Each structure stands twice: as structure tokens, then as C-alpha cells.
DNA sequence: CGACACATGTAACACGTTACATGATTTG
DNA sequence: CAAATCATGTAACGTGTTACATGTGTCG
């Protein structure tokens, strides 16, 4: 449910065509993942099937634009702001995407994530840490430590992210990224002359 | 590729029937995830299709046993010991499973994980941390910090896991879990008389 | 012209998830 | 008998991944 929601969130900024979504996706996720182009068209078909996006116009260069429906806008909004991310990875995606979206309350989202992560960590730490006395308990202890370390990491990351956000605000950095306006040029790229 | 490999690793300990695999899976992963039974049969079919397991005998109670093929044994072995887990989650699964398997060199696996994680963290930290001056850089910085925090968590977890393993060895805890021998009883469970 | 990036799409497949059907067995 | 668990399976669906086909426009 990740690519799907990310694309929907981008489309909520305005109509895009498929190839463009790939660029926007990478800009807004720190270039962590690169999307196979085919998957974009796949996902657009599925979003359309579910009534979250519609085909819009085709421009004079043949770009096929899609736009969110009302349903899609609500869904994107909910994905960004409601509920609690189930995994660290999902939290990252949501916050990175939210930080680039005008109107998204990244600071609020961050606080909600932190509350959830704190709670999660508290629950994990609640169990008594008597040393494992069987192979089964040992495996469980190893897995439990992993979840604890993950929750701790999430909290530390949220602190650093908050610092980044407030520093950026202080420096007057405009957080929100509008859809890119520079039109990619087709054809073989000019040779680098460095 | 996770359920698949875990089931294969369990089967490399000896023939199992489907429902049994569910129990073994949960014992060996700290009960983190509970598997829908249907998925077991699904996965067994796919493993059989790929020549990694075979149907074996059916016992007098109707339990349908599966056993690994030679290919399957090699694949399980490789999954546990070769290569480097791509994600934190995969590292957890592998180490927890390996810790319960006789003949698996958990300590060796752990050292390899640590080397990979150290390297990964070093690469992530290499980039200059000049404060982001655009929304795009901000998103990238947030994502990067997440990856760094995750890598740090993995290292800390590996330290704790190593401590758990060596403490268990010192305490004489038998790490390896053989396939459970207690036969589950069918039928409605006896009422708790606490 | 040939290489290469932009651009759209199709088809097949992998894995995971869930709902459902079916039946045996044991307890209350 | 009714309820609950053990146990096997089937069918459908969702997302992600990849390979492939096709075509356009530009640079060298």
C-alpha cells in the first residue's frame, strides 16, 4: 500500500502524467527507491479502477494526465494524517512525503508518530527481562530486542527529523515542493562537457 | 521471500506437516507474527512446485508430511549463511531462526551481519551533513536520517543479541530447538480450572 | 544513422492475505 | 448435541516486480 498512497499524495498536488510521477516520487522520498516505470502505469490503472483517480486530458506532447477524484483526495489526506504507521518504513515514507506537501501538517504528524512510538516502546519494555533459559526463550529474546532497538531508533529519528524541520523553518526554507515545472527534454541528452 | 525461507529452514530439521509448521514458525520467531494457516499450504505448494520440498508419507492420523529435497536443503543453508540481509527485518528473521537451528552458526552469521551493517552505516554517514536549503533536500535529509537511525539500531541490536547468545552458552542453555515432539490433542480444549 | 532518454503501456509472475469449505476429534 | 480445536485444502485478490513491445525526439 505504499507506492499506491505515495502516488495518490503526489497527485493531490495536481494532475500528473505517468513518467512525471516517477520523478516526483523520487524527489520526495530522498531518492531512496527508484521505481520501475511499469509499476507506475500499473498502479494508476488500479487507482483508477478503485475510483481514486481519473484520466484527464492528454497534452500536445502526448502526455496522459491523471487527476485525483474527491474520493482520492480524501484517501490521500487520511493516509497522511490519520492513523498510525504500522512500521518504521511506513513512518519514514509518510513523513518524508508529508514534508514536501503544502498543507500537510508535518509537525503534527511527527508528534503523533512520536506518541505512538513511545507507547510502543513502553509496551515492549514492559516484559520482565529474565535471562532466557531455553532455546525458545532465547529466540524470543533476540526478536524482542530487535523490536526494542527498532522502536528506539524510530524515536531518535523523530527527534532528528523534528530538529531538521524546525531548523528549516527557522532558516526560511520553503518546505513544500510544488510539482516540478521544468519540462524534461526528450531525446539523447547533451554530452557532458566537464 | 520470508515465509518461504523460514518454512524451508524448519523443514530442513525434519519432515513436518502443514499445521505443525505453523507452531514451529511461531516458536522460532518469538511469536512476533502469527501465520494464517492457509498461507502454509499455499507456500508448501509453491515450494513443491519449485522442487525444494516433496510430499512424504501420511501418518495414521492423516497428517500430510513434507520433506526437503537436496535442492531445498542447499537453499535453506544458503539463506541462513550466505549473503547479507537486505533489511533489518530480514536480519532479525534470519538470526532468530538460525539461533534455533542445530548446526547453524549463529555467531558467525552475527559477525557477518555486523560487518555489513557497519559498512552500511559508514556509507550513509559519508555524505556531508550541510543543512538542507530546499524542500527537496529537506525530504532527502529526513529519509537519510531514518536510514542512519535504522543502521545504528541494527548494530545495537546485534550487540545485545551477541550478549544474549554468549550468556546463554555460558549458562549452558541449549540453543537448538528440535522439532517439537508433543503431539497436539484434537478436539475442544479442557476448560481452564484456575 | 545509431544511441539514448522520454513516454506509454501489456502481460506474466511472486508473494502475502483472507475467506471459505470440509471434516475429524474431544470436551461440556 | 454444541462448541472449539486440529487439520487440509481451494479460490480469489492485492501489491510489487520485471520483461517486453512500441514509439518519439534529439544529439553526435
Coordinates of N, CA and C in Angstrom, one line a residue, chain A residues 118 127 129 133 145 149 160 186:
Chain A
X118 N 6.5 6.0 21.3 CA 6.8 6.0 22.8 C 6.0 4.9 23.4
X127 N 7.8 -6.2 29.5 CA 8.1 -7.6 29.9 C 9.3 -7.7 30.7
X129 N 12.8 -8.9 32.0 CA 14.0 -9.3 31.2 C 14.8 -10.4 31.9
X133 N 16.0 -19.1 29.4 CA 16.5 -20.4 30.0 C 16.2 -21.6 29.0
X145 N 14.5 -8.0 21.4 CA 15.5 -7.0 21.4 C 15.5 -6.2 20.1
X149 N 15.1 -2.3 19.8 CA 16.1 -1.4 19.1 C 15.4 -0.6 18.0
X160 N 15.5 13.8 15.5 CA 16.4 14.4 14.5 C 15.5 15.1 13.4
X186 N 13.1 15.6 -24.4 CA 13.2 14.2 -25.0 C 14.6 14.1 -25.7

